[in-house]
Short mmCIF file of C-alpha atoms in Angstrom, two decimals:
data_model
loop_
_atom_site.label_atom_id
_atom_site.label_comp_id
_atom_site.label_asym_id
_atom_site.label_seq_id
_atom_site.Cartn_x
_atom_site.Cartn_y
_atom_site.Cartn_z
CA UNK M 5 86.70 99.44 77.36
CA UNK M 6 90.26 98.69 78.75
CA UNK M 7 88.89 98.97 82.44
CA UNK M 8 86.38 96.64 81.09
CA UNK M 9 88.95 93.99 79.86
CA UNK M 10 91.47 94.66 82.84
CA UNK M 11 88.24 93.82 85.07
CA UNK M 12 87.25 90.50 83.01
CA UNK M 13 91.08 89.20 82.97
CA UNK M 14 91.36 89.66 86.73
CA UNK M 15 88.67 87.53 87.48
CA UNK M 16 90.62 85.12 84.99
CA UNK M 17 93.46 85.17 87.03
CA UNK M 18 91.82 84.36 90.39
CA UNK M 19 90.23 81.54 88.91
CA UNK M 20 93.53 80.66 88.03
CA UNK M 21 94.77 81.35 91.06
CA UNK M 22 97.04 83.29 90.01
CA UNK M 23 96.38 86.39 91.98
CA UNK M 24 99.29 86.06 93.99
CA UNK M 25 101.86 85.53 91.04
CA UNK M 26 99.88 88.73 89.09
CA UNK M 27 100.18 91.05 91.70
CA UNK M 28 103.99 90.62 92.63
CA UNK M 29 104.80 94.42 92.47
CA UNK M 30 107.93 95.72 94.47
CA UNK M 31 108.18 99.27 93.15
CA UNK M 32 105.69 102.04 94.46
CA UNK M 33 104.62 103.88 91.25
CA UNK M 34 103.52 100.53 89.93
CA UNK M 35 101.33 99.58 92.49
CA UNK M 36 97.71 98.16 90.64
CA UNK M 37 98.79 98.47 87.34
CA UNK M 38 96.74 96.86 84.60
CA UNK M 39 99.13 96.55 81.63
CA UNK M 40 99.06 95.81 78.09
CA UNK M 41 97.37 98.89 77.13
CA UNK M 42 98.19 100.54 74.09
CA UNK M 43 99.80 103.74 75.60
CA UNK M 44 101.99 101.57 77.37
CA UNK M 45 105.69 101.11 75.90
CA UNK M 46 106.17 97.67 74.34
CA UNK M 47 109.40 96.33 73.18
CA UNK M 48 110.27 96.90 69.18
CA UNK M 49 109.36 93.17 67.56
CA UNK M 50 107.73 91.65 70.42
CA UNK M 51 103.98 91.13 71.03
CA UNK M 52 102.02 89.01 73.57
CA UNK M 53 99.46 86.28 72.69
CA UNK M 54 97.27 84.72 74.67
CA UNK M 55 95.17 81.70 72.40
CA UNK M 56 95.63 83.61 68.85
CA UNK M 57 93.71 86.83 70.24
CA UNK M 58 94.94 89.97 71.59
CA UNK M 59 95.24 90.20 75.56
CA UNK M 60 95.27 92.66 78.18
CA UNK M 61 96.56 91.44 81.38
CA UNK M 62 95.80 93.17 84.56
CA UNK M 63 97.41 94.03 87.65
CA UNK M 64 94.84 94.47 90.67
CA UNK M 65 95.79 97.76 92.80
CA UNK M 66 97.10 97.24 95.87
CA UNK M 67 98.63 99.79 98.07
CA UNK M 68 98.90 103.60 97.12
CA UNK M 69 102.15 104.53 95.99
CA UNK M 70 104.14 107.92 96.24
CA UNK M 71 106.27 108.92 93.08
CA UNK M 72 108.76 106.95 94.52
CA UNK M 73 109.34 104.66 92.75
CA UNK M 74 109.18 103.49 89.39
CA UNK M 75 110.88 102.68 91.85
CA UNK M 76 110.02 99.96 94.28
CA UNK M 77 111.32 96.80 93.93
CA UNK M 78 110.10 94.22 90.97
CA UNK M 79 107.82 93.12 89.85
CA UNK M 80 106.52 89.47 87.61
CA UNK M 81 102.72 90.01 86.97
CA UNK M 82 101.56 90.05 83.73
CA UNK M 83 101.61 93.63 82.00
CA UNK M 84 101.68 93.85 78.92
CA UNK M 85 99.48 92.43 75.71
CA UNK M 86 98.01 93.41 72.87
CA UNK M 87 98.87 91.00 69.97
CA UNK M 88 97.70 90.96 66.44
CA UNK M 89 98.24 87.47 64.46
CA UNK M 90 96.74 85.99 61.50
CA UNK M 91 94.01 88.33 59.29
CA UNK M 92 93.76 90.85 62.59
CA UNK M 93 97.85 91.40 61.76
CA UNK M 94 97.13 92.12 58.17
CA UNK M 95 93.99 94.69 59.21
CA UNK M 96 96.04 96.26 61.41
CA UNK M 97 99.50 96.32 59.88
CA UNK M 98 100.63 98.88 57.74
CA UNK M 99 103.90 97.13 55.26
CA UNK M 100 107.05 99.26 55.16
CA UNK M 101 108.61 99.30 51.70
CA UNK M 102 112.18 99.35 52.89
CA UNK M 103 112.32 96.41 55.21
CA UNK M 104 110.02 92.93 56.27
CA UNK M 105 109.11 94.89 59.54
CA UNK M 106 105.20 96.17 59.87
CA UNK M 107 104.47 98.64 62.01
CA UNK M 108 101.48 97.76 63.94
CA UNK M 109 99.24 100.01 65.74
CA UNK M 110 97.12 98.69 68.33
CA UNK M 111 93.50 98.59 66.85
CA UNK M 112 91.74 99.89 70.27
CA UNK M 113 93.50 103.20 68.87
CA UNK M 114 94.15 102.65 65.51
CA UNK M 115 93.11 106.12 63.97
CA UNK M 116 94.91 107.98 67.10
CA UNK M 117 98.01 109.56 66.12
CA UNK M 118 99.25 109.72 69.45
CA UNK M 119 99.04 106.35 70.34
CA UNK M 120 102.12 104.25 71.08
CA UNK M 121 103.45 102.29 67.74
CA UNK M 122 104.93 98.57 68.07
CA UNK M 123 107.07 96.56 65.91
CA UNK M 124 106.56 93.20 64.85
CA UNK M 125 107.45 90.88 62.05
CA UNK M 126 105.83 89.78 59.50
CA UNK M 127 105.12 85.64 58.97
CA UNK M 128 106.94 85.52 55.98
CA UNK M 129 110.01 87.23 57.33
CA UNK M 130 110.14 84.90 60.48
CA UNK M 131 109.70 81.74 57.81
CA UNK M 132 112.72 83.48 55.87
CA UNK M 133 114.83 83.11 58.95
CA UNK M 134 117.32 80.17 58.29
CA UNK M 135 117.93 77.90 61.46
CA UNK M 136 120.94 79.37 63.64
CA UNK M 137 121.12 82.48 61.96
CA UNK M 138 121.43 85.34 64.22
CA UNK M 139 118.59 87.96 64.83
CA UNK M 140 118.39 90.65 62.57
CA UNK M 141 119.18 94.25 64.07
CA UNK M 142 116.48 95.68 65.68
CA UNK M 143 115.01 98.39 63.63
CA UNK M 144 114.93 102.04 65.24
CA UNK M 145 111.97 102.69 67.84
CA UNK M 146 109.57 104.37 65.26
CA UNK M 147 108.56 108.10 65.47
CA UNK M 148 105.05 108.47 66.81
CA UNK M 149 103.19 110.40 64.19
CA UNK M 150 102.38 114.03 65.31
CA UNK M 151 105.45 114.98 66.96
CA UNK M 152 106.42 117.53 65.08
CA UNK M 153 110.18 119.03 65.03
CA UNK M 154 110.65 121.77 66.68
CA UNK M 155 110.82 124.35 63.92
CA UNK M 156 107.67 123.26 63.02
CA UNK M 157 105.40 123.83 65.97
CA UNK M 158 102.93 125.77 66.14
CA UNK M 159 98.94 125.07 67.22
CA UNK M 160 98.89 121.07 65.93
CA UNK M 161 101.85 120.85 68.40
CA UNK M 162 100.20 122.61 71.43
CA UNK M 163 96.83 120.33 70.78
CA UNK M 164 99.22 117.14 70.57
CA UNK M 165 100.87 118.29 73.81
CA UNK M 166 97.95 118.18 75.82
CA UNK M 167 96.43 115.25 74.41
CA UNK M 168 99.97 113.47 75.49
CA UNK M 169 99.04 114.99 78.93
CA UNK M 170 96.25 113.55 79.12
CA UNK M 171 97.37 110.54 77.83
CA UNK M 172 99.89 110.13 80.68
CA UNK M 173 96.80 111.06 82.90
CA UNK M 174 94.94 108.33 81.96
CA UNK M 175 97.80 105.25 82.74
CA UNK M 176 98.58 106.76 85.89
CA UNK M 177 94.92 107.11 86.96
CA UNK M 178 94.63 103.48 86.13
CA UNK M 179 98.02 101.98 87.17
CA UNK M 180 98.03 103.27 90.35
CA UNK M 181 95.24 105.20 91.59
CA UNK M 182 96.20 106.25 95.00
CA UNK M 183 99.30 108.01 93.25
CA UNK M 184 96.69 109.74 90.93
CA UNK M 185 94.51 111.02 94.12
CA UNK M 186 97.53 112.67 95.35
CA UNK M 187 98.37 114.31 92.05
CA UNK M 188 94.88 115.72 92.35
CA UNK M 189 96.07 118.57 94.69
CA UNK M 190 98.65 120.26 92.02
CA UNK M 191 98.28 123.14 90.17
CA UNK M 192 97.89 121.73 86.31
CA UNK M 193 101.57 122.07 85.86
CA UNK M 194 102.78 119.96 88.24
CA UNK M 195 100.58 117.74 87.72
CA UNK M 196 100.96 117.41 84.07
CA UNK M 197 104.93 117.10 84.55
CA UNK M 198 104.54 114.48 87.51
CA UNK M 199 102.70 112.15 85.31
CA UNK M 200 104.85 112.81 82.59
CA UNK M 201 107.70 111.46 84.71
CA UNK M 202 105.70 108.72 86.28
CA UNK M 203 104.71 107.55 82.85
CA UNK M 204 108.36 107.49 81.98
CA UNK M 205 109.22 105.19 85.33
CA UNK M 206 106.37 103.14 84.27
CA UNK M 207 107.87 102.08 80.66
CA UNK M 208 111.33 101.98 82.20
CA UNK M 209 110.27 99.28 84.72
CA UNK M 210 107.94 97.53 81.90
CA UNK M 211 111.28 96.42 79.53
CA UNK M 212 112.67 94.23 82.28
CA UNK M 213 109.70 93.26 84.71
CA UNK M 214 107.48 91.67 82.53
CA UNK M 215 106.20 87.92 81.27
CA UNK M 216 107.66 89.19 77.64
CA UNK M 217 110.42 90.81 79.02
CA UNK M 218 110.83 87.40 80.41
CA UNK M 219 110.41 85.62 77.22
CA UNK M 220 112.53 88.04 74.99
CA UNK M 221 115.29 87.00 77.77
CA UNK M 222 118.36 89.19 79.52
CA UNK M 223 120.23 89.95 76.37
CA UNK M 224 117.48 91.98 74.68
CA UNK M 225 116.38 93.27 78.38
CA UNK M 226 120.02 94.94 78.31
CA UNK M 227 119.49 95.99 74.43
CA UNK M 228 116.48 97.60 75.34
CA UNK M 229 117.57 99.21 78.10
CA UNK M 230 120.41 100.66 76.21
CA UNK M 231 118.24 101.95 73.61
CA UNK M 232 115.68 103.23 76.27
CA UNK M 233 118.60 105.39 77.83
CA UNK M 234 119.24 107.07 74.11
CA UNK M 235 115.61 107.95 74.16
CA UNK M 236 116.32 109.67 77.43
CA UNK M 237 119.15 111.52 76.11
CA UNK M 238 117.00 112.37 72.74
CA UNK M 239 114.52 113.64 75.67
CA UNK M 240 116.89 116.17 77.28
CA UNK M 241 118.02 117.45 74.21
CA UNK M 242 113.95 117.95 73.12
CA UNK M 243 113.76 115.36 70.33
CA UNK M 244 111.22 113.16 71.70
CA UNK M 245 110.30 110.04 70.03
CA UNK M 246 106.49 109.33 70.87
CA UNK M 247 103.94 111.75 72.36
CA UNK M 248 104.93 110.10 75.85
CA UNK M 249 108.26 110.78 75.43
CA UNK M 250 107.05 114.76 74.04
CA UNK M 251 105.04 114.75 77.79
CA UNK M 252 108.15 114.31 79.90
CA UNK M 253 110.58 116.66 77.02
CA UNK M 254 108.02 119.59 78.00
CA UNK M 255 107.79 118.98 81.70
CA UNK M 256 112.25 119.19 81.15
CA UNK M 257 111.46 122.77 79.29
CA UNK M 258 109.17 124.04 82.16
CA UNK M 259 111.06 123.07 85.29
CA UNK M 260 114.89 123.17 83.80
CA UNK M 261 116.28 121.79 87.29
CA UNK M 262 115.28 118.83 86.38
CA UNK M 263 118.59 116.39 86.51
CA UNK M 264 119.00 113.46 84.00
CA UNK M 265 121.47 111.83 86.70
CA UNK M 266 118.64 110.20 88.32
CA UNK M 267 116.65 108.73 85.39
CA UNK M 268 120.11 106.90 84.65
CA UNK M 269 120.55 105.65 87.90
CA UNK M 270 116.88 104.02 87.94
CA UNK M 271 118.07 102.51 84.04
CA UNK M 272 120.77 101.08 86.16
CA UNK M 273 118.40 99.19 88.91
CA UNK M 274 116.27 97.54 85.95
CA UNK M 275 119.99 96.52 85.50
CA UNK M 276 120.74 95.28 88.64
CA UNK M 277 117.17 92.99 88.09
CA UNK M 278 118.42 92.05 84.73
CA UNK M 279 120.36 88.33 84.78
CA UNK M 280 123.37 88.10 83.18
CA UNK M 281 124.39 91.54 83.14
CA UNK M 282 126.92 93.09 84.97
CA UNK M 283 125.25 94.97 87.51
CA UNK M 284 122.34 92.02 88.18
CA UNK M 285 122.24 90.73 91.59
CA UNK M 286 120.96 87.44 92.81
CA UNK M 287 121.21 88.06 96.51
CA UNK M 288 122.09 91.42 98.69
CA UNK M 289 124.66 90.52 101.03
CA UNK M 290 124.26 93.52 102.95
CA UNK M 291 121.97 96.52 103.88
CA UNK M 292 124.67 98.67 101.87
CA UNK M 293 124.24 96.53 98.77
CA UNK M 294 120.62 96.37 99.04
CA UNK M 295 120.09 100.23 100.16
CA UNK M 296 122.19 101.18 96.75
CA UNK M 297 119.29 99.23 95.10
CA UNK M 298 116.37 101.06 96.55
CA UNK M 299 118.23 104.43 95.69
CA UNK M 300 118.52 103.76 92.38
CA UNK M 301 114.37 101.88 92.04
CA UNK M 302 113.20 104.02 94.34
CA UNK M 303 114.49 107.07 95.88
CA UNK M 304 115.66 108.47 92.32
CA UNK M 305 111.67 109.23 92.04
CA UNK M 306 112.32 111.70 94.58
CA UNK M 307 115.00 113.26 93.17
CA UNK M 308 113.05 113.14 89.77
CA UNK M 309 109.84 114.82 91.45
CA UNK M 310 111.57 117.77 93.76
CA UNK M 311 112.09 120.32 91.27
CA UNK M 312 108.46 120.05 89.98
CA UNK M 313 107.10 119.77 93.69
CA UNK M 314 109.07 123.19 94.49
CA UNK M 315 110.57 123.65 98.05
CA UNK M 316 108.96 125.90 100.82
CA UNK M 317 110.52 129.65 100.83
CA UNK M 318 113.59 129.77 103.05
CA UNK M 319 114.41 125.98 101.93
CA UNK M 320 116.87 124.51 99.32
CA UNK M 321 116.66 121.70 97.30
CA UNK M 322 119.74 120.49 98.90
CA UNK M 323 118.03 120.87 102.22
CA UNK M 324 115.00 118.55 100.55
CA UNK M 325 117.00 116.08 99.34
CA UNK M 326 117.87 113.39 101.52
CA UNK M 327 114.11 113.38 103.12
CA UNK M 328 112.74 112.85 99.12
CA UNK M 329 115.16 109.64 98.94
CA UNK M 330 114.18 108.62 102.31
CA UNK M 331 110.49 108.86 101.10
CA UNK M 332 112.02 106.14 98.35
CA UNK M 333 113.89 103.80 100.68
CA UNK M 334 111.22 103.36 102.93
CA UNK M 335 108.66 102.81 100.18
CA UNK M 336 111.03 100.04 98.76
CA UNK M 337 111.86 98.66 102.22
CA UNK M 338 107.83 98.45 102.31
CA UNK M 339 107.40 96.67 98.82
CA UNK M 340 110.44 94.03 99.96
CA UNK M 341 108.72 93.16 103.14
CA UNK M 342 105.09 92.96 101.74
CA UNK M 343 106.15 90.76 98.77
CA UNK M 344 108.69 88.37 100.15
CA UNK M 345 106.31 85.34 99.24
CA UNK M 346 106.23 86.76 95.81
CA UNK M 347 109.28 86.91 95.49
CA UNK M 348 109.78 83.46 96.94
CA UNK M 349 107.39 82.41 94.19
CA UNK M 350 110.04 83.44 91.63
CA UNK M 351 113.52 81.84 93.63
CA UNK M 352 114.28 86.00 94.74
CA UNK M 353 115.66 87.13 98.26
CA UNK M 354 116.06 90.56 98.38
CA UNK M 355 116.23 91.15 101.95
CA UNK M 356 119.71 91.10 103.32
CA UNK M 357 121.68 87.69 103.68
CA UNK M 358 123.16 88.90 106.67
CA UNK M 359 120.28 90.15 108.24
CA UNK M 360 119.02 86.38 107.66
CA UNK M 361 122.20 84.93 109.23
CA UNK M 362 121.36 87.17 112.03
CA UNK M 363 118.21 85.94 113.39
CA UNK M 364 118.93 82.29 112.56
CA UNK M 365 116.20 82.27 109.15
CA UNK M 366 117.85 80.26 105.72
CA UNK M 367 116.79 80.87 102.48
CA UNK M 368 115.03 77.35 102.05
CA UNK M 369 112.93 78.74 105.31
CA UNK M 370 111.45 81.28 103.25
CA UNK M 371 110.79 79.54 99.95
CA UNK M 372 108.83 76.94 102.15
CA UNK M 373 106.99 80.46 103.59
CA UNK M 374 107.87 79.14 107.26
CA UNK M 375 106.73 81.80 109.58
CA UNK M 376 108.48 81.28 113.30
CA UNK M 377 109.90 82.93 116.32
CA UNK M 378 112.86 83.63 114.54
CA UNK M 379 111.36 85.02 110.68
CA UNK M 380 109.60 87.31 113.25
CA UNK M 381 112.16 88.94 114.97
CA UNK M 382 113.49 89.41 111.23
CA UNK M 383 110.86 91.33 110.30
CA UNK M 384 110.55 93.08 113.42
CA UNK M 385 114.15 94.36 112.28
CA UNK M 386 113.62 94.94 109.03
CA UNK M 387 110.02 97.30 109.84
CA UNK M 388 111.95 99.51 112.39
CA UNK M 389 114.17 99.95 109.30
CA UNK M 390 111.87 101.04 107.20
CA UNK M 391 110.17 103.16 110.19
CA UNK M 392 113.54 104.96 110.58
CA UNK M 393 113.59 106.37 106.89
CA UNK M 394 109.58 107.19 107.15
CA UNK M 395 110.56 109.50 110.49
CA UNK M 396 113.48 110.75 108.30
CA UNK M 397 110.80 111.54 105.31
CA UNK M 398 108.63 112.72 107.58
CA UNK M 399 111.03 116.11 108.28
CA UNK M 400 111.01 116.72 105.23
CA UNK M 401 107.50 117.18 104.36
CA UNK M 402 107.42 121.00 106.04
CA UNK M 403 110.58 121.77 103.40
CA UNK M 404 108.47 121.22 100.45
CA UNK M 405 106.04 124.45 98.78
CA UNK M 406 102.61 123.89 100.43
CA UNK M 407 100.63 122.37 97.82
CA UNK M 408 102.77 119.55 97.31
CA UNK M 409 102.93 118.36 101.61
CA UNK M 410 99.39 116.95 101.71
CA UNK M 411 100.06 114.61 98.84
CA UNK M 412 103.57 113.81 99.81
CA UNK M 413 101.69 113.16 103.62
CA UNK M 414 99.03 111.18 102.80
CA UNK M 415 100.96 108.84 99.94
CA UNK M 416 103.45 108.15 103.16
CA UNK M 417 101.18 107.06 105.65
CA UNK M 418 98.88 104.77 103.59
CA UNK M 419 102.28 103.61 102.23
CA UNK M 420 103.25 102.93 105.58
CA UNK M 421 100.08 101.42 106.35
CA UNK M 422 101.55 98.20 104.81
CA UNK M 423 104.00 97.64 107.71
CA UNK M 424 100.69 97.88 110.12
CA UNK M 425 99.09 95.42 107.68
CA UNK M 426 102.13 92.87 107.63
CA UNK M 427 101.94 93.29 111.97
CA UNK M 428 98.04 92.53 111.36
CA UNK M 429 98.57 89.26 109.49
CA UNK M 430 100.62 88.28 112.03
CA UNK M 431 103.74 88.69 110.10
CA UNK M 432 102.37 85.88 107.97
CA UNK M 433 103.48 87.71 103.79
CA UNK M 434 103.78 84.45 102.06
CA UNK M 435 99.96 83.30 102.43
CA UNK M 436 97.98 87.05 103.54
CA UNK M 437 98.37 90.57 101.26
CA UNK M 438 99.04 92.91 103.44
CA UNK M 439 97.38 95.96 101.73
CA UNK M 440 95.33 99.17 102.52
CA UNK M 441 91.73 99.48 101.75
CA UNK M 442 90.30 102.65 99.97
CA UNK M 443 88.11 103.21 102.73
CA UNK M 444 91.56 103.36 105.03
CA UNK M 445 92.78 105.61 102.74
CA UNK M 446 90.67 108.19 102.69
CA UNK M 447 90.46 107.97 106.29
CA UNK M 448 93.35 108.67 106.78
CA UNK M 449 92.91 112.21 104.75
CA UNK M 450 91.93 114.48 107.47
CA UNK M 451 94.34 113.46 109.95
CA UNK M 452 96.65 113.99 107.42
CA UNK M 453 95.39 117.53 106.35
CA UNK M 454 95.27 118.81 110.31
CA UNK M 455 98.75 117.13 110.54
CA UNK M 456 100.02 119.30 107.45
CA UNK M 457 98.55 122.46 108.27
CA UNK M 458 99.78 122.76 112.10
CA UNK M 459 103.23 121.34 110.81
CA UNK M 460 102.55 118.45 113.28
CA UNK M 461 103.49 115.68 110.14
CA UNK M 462 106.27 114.00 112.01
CA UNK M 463 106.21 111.61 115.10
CA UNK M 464 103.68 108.96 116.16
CA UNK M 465 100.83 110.88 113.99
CA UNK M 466 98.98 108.74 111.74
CA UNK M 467 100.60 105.44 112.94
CA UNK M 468 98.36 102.32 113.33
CA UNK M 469 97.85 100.65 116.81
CA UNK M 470 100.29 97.92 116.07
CA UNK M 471 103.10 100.26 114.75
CA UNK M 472 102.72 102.90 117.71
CA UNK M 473 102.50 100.18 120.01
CA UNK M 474 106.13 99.33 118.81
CA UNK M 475 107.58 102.53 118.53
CA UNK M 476 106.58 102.98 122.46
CA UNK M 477 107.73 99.57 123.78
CA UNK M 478 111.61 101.36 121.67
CA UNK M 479 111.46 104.25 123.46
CA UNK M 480 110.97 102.53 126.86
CA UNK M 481 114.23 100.49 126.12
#
């Protein structure tokens, strides 16, 4: 039913023509997302509604994305909805006897104990409110029913577990399905624990790159944020809060290297794409400024995913590292170039200012999506960038245990596949998509596989035309 609705409001959209504006995604993990289902993590008091019904506004999958991200860079589709107003709030609504607050759960799962809970108010408290009176506190993110304390677990538990599993399965499989292929070659551990931890990038991105994020404004992105990062702390101590959250508290229990550092540093790039605050940035002056950004969006997925992925025998995770946030950089460099126009759209620059100064292109040269001589040689730069942290991934792939390399191999190259896509449009990302097709990607499956297993995953292997044709006419200068 949800792939149903996602399907129906897409071809909304394009009628619209909104396609462009829907699909504006800058962080890997969150490439083709449909959002506004009810697993997904919605913002305590805050609901979406589109003409007095619920909604589910879709994403349409573009190019496959690596763990890296949650982070790539943002995104300002719509994702989330599922609203309840009128007689549907009062079926679905459940009235708490301390406080005006209902606690809603979304009626697509509305007998499921593990589904995600929402919180809302009710019409009379909202008519209460007095003009200029200040927002009630927001009430505590409620305790999904069925996660049990841990003195109390037993067989209900275990069951609940694996439904969450599954659960976190199911939105990866249909937020990003390329990502989901690539899971397919774990054993059922690390597969479990690298959607947990995708799921978890997922909500973290969804409080600040959303339309309601955009309506609930800066100061409650920040508040949320804050409170998100107390969940994550409640998560590491193994007192989750929903059967999400229990997913990604398990996956901690069963691979203990697992480092909270980098699931803070990603909570501080939402920040840096959150106005107002002190870490938000408007503009990247710099390749250092702008690099910092795509470490903390992007290449803390890496760092998130090593321990579960498990390095080959004779190499260290400190050997591993810098290749997994390469991996991250390069995806982000990716989503940056293929969604300037987006970004345009929404009066962002996130390539470097001096880069622009560089090759003579202003900032009122790309809002007007003026492709020249110049805007050319700036993306020229800017892909042989990118190309220098994919070679730099690329040594890495041989460090990792064996059954994570073809996944981490072929997520790269269809990943990179983008850059060959933005040469094949003629450089032209305002007006063309530069994305690769399913039939691309699983061609490029066995090259990938032969690459892997004779260790030859590095070089000019799996490049497109365009893209080796560049890296020859470098080595000839």
């Amino acid at each position: 039913a949800t792939m149903l609705v996602a399907k129906s409001s897409r071809r909304r959209l394009r009628r619209r023509g909104a396609t462009m504006a829907a699909s504006s995604v800058r962080r890997p993990w969150r490439l083709g997302f449909v959002v506004g289902l009810a697993t997904a993590w919605t913002p305590p008091n805050s609901q979406f509604v589109s003409r007095g019904r619920p909604v589910a506004r879709p994403r349409p999958e573009t190019a496959a994305p690596w763990p890296a991200p949650h982070g790539h860079r943002r995104s300002g589709g719509p994702r989330r909805g599922a609203a309840t107003t009128g007689d549907e709030l009062k079926a679905a609504s459940v009235k708490s006897s301390k406080t005006s607050d209902v606690v809603v759960q979304h009626a697509t799962h509305a007998a499921d104990p593990l589904t995600a809970l929402t919180t809302t108010k009710t019409p009379h408290a909202a008519a209460a409110a007095a003009p200029g009176t200040p927002p009630a506190p927001l009430p505590a993110i409620p305790t999904i029913v069925g996660v049990a304390p841990k003195k109390q677990r037993g067989a209900r538990y275990a069951a609940e577990l694996s439904e969450a599993y599954k659960r976190c399965g199911e939105i990866t499989k249909i937020f990003s399905k390329t990502f989901y292929f690539g899971t397919t070659f774990f054993a059922e551990a690390k597969r479990n624990a690298v959607w947990a931890i995708y799921v978890w990038c997922r909500r973290t991105d969804d409080i600040v790159d959303s339309p309601l994020a955009t309506m609930l404004g800066p100061e409650r992105m920040a508040r949320d944020l804050e409170r998100w990062e107390e969940r994550l702390d409640k998560i590491w101590h193994d007192e989750p809060t929903d059967s999400l959250d229990m997913a990604l508290a398990d996956a901690k229990v069963r691979y203990p290297d697992l480092d909270i550092a980098p699931y803070k540093d990603m909570i501080k790039g939402m920040l840096m794409d959150t106005p107002g605050h002190d870490l938000y940035k408007a503009r990247y002056d710099t390749w250092a400024d702008l690099e910092l950004y795509c470490y903390r969006v992007a290449g803390t997925v890496g760092l998130m995913t090593l321990p579960v992925l498990g390095t080959a025998p004779g190499c260290t995770m400190a050997q591993a590292r810098e290749p997994a946030l390469s991996l991250g950089v390069a995806f982000q460099i990716t989503n940056i170039l293929r969604d300037v126009g987006e970004d345009a759209l929404r009066g962002r620059i996130y390539l470097p200012l001096e880069d622009l100064e560089r090759f003579g292109v202003t900032e009122q040269q790309i809002f007007d999506g003026v492709v020249d001589d110049n805007y050319k040689r700036l993306l020229d730069f800017e892909i042989d960038r990118a190309m220098h942290y994919y070679a730099l991934a690329e040594t890495g792939i041989a460090m990792l245990a064996p059954e994570a390399r073809l996944a981490v191999a072929s997520s790269l190259r269809v990943y990179r596949g983008i850059l060959e896509k933005i040469l094949e449009n003629d450089y032209d990302n305002f007006r063309k998509r530069a994305y690769v097709s399913k039939l691309e990607k699983f061609l490029m499956l066995p090259q990938a596989w032969l690459d892997v297993n004779r260790g030859a995953a590095t070089g000019n292997s799996g490049l497109g035309p365009r893209l080796a044709a560049k890296q020859r006419q470098q080595q000839q200068h």
